[in-house]
PDB file of C-alpha atoms and ligand atoms in Angstrom:
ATOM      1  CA  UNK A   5    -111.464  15.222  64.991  1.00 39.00           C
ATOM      2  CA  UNK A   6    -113.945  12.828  66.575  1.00 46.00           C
ATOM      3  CA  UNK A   7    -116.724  14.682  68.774  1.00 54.00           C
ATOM      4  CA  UNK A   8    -119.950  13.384  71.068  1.00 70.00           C
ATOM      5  CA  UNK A   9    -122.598  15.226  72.043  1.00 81.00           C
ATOM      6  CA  UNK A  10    -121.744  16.435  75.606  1.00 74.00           C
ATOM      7  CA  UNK A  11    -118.308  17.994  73.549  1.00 78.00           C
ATOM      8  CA  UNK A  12    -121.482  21.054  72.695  1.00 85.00           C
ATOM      9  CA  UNK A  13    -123.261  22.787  75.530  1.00 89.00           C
ATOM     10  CA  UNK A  14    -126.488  21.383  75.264  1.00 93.00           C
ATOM     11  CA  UNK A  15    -130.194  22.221  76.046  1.00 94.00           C
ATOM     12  CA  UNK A  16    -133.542  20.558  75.229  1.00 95.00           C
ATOM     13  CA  UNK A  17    -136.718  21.790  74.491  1.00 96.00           C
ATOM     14  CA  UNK A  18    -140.601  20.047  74.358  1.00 97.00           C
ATOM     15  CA  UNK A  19    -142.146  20.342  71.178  1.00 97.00           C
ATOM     16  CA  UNK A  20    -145.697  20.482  71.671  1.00 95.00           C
ATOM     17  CA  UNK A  21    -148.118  18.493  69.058  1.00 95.00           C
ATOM     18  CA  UNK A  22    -151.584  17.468  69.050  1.00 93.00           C
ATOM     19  CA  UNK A  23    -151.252  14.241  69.497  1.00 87.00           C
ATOM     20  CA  UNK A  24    -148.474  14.264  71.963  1.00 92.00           C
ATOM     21  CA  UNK A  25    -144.548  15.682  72.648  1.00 96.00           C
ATOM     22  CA  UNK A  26    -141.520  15.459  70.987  1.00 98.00           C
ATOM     23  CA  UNK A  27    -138.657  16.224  73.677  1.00 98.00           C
ATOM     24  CA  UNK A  28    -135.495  17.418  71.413  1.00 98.00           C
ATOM     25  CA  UNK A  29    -131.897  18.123  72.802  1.00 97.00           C
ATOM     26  CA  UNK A  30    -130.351  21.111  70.700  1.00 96.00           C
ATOM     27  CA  UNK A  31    -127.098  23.035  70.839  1.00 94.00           C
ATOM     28  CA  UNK A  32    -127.205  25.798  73.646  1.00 92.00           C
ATOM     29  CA  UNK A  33    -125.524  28.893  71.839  1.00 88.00           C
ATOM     30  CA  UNK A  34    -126.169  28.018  68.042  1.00 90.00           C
ATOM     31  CA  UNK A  35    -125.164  31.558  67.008  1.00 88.00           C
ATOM     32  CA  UNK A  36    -121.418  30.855  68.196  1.00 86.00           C
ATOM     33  CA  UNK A  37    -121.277  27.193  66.353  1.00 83.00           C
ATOM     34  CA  UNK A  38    -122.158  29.057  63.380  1.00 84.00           C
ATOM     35  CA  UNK A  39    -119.069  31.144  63.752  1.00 84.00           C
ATOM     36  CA  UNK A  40    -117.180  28.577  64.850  1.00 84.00           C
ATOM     37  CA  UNK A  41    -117.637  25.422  62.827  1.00 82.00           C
ATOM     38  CA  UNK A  42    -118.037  27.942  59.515  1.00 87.00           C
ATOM     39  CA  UNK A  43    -115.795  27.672  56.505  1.00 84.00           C
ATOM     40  CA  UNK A  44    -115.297  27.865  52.911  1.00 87.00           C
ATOM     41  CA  UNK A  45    -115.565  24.990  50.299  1.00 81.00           C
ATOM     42  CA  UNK A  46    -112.910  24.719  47.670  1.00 82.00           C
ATOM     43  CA  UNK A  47    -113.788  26.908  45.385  1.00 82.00           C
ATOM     44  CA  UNK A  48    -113.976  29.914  48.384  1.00 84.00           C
ATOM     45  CA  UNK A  49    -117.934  29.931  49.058  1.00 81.00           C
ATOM     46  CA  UNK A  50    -118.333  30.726  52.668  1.00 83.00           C
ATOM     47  CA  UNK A  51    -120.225  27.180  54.218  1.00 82.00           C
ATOM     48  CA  UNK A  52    -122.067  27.870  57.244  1.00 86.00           C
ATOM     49  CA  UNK A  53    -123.591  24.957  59.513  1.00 86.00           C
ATOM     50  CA  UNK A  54    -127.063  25.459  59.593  1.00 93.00           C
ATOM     51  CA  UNK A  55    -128.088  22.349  61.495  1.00 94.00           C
ATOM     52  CA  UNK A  56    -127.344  23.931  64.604  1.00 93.00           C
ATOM     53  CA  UNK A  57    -130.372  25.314  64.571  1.00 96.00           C
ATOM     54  CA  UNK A  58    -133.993  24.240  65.005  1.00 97.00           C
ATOM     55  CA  UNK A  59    -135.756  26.083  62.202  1.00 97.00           C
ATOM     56  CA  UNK A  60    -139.574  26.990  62.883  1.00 98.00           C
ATOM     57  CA  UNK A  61    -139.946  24.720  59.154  1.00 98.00           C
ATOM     58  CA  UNK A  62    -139.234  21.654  60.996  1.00 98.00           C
ATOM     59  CA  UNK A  63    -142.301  22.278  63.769  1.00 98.00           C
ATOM     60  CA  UNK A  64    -144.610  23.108  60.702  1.00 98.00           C
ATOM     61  CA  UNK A  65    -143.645  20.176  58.897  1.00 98.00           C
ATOM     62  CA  UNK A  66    -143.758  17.973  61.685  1.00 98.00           C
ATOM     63  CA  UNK A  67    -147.292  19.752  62.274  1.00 98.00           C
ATOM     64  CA  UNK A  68    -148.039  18.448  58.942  1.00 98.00           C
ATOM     65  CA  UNK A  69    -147.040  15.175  59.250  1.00 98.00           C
ATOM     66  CA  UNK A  70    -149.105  14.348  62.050  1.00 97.00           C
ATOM     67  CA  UNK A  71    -152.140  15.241  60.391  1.00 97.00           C
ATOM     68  CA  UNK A  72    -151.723  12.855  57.431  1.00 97.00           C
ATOM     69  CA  UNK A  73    -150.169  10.088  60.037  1.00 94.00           C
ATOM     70  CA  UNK A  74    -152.553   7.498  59.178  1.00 94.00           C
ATOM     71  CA  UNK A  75    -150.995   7.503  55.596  1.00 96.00           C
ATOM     72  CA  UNK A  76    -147.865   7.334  57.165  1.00 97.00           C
ATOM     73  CA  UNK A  77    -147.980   3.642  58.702  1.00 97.00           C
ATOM     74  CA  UNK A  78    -145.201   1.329  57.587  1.00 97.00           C
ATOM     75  CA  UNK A  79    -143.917   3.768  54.764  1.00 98.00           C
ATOM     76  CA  UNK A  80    -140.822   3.789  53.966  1.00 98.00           C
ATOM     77  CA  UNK A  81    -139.936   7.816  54.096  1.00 98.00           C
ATOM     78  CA  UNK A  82    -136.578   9.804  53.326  1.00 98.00           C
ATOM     79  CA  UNK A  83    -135.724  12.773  55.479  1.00 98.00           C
ATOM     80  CA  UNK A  84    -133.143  14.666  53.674  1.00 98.00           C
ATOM     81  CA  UNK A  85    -131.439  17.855  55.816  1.00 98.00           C
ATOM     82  CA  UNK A  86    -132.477  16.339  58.736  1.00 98.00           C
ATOM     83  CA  UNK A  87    -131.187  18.689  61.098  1.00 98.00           C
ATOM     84  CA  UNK A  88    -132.425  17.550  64.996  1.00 98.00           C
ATOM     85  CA  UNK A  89    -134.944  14.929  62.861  1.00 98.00           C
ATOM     86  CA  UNK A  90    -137.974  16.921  64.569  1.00 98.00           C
ATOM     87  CA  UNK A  91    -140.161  15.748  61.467  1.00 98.00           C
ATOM     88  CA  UNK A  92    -138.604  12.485  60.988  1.00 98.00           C
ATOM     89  CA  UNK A  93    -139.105  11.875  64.553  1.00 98.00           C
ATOM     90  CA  UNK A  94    -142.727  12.511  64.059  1.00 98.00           C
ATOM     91  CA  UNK A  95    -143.038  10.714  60.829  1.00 98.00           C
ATOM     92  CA  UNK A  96    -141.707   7.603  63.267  1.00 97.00           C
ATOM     93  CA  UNK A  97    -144.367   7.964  65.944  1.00 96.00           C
ATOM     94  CA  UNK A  98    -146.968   7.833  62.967  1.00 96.00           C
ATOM     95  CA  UNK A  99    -145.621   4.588  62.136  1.00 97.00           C
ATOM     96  CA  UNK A 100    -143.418   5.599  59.477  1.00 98.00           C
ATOM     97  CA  UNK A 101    -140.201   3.938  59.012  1.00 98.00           C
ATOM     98  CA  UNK A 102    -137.797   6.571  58.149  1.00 98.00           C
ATOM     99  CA  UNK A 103    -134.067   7.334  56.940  1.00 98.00           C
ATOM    100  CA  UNK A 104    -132.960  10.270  58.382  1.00 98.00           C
ATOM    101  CA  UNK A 105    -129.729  11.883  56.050  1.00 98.00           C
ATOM    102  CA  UNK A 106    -127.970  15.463  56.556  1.00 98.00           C
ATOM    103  CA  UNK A 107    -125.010  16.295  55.071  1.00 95.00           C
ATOM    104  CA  UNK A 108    -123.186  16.664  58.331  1.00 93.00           C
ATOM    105  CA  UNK A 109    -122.190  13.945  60.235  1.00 94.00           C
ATOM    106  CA  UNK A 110    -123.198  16.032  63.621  1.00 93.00           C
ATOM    107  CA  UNK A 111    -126.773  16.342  62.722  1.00 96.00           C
ATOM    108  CA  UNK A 112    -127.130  13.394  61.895  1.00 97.00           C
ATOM    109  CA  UNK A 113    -125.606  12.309  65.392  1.00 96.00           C
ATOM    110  CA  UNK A 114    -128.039  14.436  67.169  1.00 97.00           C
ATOM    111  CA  UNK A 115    -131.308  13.168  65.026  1.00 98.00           C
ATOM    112  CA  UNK A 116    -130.029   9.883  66.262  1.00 97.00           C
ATOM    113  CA  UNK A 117    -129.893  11.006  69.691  1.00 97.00           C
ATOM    114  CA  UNK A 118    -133.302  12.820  69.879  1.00 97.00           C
ATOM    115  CA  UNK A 119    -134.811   9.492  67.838  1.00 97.00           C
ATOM    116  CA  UNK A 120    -133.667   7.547  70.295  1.00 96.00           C
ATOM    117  CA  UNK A 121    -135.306   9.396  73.382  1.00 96.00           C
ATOM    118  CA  UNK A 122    -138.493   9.766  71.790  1.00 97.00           C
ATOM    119  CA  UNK A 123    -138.192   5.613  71.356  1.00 94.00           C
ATOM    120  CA  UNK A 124    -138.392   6.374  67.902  1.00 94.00           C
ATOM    121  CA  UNK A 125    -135.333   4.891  66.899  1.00 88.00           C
ATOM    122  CA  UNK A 126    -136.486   1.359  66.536  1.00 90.00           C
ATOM    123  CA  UNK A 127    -138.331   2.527  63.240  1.00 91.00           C
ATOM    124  CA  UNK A 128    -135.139   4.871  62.077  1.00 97.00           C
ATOM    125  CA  UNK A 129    -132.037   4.558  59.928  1.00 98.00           C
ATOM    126  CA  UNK A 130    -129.396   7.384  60.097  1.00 98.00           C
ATOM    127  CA  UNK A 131    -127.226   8.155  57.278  1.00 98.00           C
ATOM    128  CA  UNK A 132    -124.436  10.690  56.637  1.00 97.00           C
ATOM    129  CA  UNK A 133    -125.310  12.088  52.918  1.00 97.00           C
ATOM    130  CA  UNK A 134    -125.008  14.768  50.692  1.00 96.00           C
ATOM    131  CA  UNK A 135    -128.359  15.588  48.774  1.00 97.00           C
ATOM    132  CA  UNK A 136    -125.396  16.100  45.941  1.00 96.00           C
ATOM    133  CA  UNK A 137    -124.051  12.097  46.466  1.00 96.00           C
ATOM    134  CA  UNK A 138    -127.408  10.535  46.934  1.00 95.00           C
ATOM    135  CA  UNK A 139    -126.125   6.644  48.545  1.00 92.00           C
ATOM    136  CA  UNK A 140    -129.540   4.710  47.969  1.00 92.00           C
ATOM    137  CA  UNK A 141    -130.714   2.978  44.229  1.00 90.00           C
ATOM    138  CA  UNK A 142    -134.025   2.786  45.731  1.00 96.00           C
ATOM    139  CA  UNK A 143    -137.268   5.093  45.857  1.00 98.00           C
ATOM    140  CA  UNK A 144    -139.387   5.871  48.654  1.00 98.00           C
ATOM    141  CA  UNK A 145    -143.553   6.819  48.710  1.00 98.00           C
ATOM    142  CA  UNK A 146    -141.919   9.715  50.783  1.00 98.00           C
ATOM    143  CA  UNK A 147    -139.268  12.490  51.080  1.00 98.00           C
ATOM    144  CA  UNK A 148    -139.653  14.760  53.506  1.00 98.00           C
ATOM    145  CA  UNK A 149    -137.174  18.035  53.342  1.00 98.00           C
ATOM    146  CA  UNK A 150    -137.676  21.067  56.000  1.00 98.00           C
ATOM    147  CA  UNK A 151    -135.807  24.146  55.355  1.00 98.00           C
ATOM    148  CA  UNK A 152    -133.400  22.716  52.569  1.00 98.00           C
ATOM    149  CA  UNK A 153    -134.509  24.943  49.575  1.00 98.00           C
ATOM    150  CA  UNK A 154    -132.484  28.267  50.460  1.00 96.00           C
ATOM    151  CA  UNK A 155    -129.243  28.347  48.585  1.00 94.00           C
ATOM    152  CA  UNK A 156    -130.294  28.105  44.800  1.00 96.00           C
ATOM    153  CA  UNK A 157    -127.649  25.854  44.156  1.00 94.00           C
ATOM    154  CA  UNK A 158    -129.438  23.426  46.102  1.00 96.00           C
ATOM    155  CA  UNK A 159    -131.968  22.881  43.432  1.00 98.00           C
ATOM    156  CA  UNK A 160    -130.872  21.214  41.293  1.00 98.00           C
ATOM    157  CA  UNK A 161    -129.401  18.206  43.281  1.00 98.00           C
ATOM    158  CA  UNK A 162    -132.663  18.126  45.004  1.00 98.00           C
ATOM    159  CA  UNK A 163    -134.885  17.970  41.852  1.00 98.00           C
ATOM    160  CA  UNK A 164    -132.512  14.821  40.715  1.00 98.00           C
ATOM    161  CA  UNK A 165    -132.868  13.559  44.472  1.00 98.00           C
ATOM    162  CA  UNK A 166    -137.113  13.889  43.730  1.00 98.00           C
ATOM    163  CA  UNK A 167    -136.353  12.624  40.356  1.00 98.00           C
ATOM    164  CA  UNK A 168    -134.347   9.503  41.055  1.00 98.00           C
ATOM    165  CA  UNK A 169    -135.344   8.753  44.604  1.00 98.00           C
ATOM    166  CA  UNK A 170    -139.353   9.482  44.779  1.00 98.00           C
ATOM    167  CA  UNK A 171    -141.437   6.247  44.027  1.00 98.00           C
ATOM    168  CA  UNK A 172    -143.543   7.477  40.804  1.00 97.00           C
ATOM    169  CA  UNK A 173    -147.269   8.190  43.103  1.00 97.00           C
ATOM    170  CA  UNK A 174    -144.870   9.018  45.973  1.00 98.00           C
ATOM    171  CA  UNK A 175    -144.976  12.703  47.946  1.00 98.00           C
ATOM    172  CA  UNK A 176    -142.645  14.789  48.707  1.00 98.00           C
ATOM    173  CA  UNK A 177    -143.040  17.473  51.187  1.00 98.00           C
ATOM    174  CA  UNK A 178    -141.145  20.629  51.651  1.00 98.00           C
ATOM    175  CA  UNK A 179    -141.781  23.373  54.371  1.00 98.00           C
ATOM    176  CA  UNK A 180    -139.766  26.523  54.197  1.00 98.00           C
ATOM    177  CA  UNK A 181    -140.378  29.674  55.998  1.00 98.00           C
ATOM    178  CA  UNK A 182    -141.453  31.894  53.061  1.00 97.00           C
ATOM    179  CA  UNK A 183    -138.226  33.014  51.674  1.00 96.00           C
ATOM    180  CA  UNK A 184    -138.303  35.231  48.720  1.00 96.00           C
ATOM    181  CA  UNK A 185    -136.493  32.409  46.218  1.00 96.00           C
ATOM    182  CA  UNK A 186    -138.808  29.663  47.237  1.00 97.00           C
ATOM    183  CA  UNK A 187    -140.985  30.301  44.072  1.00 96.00           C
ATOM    184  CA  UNK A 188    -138.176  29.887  42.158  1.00 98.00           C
ATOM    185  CA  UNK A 189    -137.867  26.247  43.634  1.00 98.00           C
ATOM    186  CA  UNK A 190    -141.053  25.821  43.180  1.00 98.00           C
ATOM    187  CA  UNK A 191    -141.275  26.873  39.328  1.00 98.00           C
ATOM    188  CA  UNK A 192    -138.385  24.988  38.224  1.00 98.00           C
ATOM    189  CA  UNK A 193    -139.450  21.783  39.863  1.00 98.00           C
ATOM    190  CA  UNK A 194    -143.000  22.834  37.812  1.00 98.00           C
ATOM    191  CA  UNK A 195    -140.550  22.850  35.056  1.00 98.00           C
ATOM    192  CA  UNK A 196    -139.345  19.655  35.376  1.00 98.00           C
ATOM    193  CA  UNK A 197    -142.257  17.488  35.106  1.00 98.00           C
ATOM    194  CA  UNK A 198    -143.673  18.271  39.134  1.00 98.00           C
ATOM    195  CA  UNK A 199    -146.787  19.960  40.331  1.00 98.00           C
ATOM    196  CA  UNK A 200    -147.523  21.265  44.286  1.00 98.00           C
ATOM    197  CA  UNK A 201    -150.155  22.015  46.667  1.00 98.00           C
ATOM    198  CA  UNK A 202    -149.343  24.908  48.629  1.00 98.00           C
ATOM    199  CA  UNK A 203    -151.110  25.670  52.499  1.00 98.00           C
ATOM    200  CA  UNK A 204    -149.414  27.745  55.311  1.00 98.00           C
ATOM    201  CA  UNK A 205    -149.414  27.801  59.245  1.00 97.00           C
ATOM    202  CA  UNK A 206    -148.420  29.766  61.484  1.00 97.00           C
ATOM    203  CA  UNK A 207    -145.484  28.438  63.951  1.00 97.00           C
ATOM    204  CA  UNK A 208    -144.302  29.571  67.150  1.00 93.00           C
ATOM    205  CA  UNK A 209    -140.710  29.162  68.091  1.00 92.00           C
ATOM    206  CA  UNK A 210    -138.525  31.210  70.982  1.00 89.00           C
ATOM    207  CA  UNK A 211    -141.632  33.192  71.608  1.00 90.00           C
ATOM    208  CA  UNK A 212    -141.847  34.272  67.745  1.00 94.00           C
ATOM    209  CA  UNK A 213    -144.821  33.590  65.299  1.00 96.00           C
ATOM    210  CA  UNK A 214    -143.872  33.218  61.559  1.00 96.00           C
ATOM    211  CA  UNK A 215    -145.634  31.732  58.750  1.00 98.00           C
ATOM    212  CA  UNK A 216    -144.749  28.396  57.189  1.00 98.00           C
ATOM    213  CA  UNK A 217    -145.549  27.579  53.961  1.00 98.00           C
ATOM    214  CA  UNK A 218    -145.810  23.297  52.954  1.00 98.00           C
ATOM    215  CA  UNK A 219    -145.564  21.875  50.008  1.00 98.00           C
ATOM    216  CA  UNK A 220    -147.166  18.681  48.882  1.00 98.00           C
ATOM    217  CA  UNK A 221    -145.480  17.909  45.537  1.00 98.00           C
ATOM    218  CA  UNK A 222    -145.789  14.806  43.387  1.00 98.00           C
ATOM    219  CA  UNK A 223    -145.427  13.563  39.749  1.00 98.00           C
ATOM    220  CA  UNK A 224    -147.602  15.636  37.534  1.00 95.00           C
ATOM    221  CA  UNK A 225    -148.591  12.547  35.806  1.00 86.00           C
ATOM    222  CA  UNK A 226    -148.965  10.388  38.963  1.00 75.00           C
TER     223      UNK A 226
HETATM  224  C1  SAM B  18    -131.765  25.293  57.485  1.00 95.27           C
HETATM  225  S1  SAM B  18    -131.186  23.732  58.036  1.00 95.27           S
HETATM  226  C2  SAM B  18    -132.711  22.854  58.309  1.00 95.27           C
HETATM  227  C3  SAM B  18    -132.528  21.750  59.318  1.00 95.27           C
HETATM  228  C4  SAM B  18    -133.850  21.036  59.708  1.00 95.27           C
HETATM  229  N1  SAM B  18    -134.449  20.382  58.574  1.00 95.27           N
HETATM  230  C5  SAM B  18    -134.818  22.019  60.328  1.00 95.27           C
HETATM  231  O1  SAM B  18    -135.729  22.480  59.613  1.00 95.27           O
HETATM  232  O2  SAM B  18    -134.650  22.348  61.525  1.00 95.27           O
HETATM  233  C6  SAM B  18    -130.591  22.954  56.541  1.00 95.27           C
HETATM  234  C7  SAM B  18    -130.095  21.533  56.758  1.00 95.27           C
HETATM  235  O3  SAM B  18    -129.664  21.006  55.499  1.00 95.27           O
HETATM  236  C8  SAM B  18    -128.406  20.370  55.683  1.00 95.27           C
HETATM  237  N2  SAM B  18    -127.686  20.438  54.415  1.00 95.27           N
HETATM  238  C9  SAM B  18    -127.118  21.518  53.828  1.00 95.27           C
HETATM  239  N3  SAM B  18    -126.538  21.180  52.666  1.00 95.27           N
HETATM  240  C10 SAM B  18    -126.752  19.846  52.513  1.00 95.27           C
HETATM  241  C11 SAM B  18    -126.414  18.908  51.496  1.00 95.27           C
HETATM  242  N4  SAM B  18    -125.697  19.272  50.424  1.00 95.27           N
HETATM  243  N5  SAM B  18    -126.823  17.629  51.640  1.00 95.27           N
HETATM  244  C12 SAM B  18    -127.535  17.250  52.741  1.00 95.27           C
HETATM  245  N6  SAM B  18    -127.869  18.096  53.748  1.00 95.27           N
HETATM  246  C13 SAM B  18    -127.491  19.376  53.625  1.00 95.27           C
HETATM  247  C14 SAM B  18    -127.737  21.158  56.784  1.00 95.27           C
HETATM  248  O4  SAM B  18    -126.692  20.437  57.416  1.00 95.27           O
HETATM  249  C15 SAM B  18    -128.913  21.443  57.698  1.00 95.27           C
HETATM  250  O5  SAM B  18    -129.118  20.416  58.621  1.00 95.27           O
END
C-alpha cells in the first residue's frame, strides 16, 4: 500500500540547540501506530515500529554532534536507524554530508521531509536499508546510530555494519538512553577489535529529564 505523510495525523515540534533550531514534523498519536502498523516476522517475533517515535537519544546525539561540528564539515557520515533524522539533520547544518538509512521506508520518508524543511536536504541522501542488508561497498569517517542498540539481535549486524562500513580512523557514535543491555553492546564490540569513550547528558523531552549516555567508538588500533 503506498502512503504520504498527511495519510498520519501529524504534529511538529522545535528542537532547541545551541547553535540554533531544528523544527521536526512527527506522528501525532505514536502509541496507536505502534499498535497498528505492529506485526510478526516470519519466524513469529512480534516487530514493532519504533520510528514513530522521537526518542530523547536522538536530541542527545544531535546535542553531541553540534559540539564536534567543526569536525563535521564536508564528511561524508552514515546515519543508520534514522528515525525523524533529528541527528542527521544536525550533522547537515554542521556541514556534514550525510546518508540517512532506516529500515522502514516511512522513516525514512519523514527524515526526508524534516531534512528538507530545515534546508538540509541539499547535503542529504535517503536510503531505505536494513542494518542486516547493508547496500553501500564504501566506508565513511562517520556512522552515527541513536537508539539502535536495544534488541540484542541487533548486534551483531551492527558490529559487521562498524566493521565493513567505518573508514579505519573513522567514529562511530551511539547514544542510547541507558538501557540495562547496553554494556553488553558495548563489551562485545570491545570484543571485536573496538574501544569507546563513554560521557552522559541529561535530555529533556515531553516535559521529562532522562540521562543519555554517548558513545564515541573507533578502531582500537586507529
Ligand atoms: C528506537 S528507534 C530510534 C529512532 C531514532 N534514531 C531516534 O533516536 O529517534 C529505532 C530505529 O531503528 C530502526 N530499525 C530497526 N531495525 C532496523 C534494521 N534492521 N535496520 C535499519 N533500521 C532499523 C527503526 O525503524 C527505528 O527508526
Amino acid at each position: 500500500m503506498k502512503t504520504r505523510l498527511q495519510d498520519y495525523p501529524l504534529t511538529s515540534t522545535i528542537i532547541k540547540l545551541k547553535t540554533g533550531r531544528v523544527q521536526l514534523t512527527l506522528i501525532e498519536d505514536p502509541d496507536w501506530f505502534l499498535e497498528q502498523l505492529s506485526r510478526e516476522d516470519k519466524e513469529g517475533k512480534l516487530y514493532l515500529p519504533y520510528w514513530t517515535y522521537l526518542w530523547e537519544s536522538s536530541i542527545g546525539l544531535a546535542r553531541h554532534v553540534e559540539t564536534i561540528g567543526p569536525q563535521l564539515k564536508d564528511a561524508r557520515i552514515l546515519e543508520i536507524g534514522c528515525g525523524f533524522g533529528l541527528a542527521g539533520i544536525v550533522a547537515c547544518q554542521m556541514g556534514g554530508r550525510v546518508v540517512f538509512t532506516d529500515a522502514e521506508r516511512e522513516a525514512v520518508r519523514f527524515a526526508q521531509h524534516n531534512a528538507d524543511q530545515n534546508s538540509a536536504e541539499a547535503n542529504a541522501d535517503f536510503v531505505q536499508m536494513d542494518w542486516n542488508t547493508p547496500c553501500f561497498n564504501c566506508k565513511f569517517p562517520y556512522i552515527l546510530a541513536a537508539d539502535v542498540i536495544y534488541e540484542e539481535n541487533h548486534w551483531t549486524p551492527i558490529l559487521s555494519l562498524l566493521q565493513n562500513h567505518l573508514s579505519p580512523d573513522g567514529i562511530a557514535l551511539f547514544s542510547e538512553p541507558n538501557r540495562g543491555n547496553a554494556i553488553g553492546f558495548f563489551k562485545y564490540i570491545m570484543d571485536n577489535g573496538f574501544t569507546y569513550q563513554k560521557s552522559t547528558l541529561p535530555v529533556t523531552l515531553d516535559r521529562q529529564t532522562s540521562q543519555v549516555s554517548i558513545y564515541t567508538v573507533r578502531r582500537r588500533n586507529a
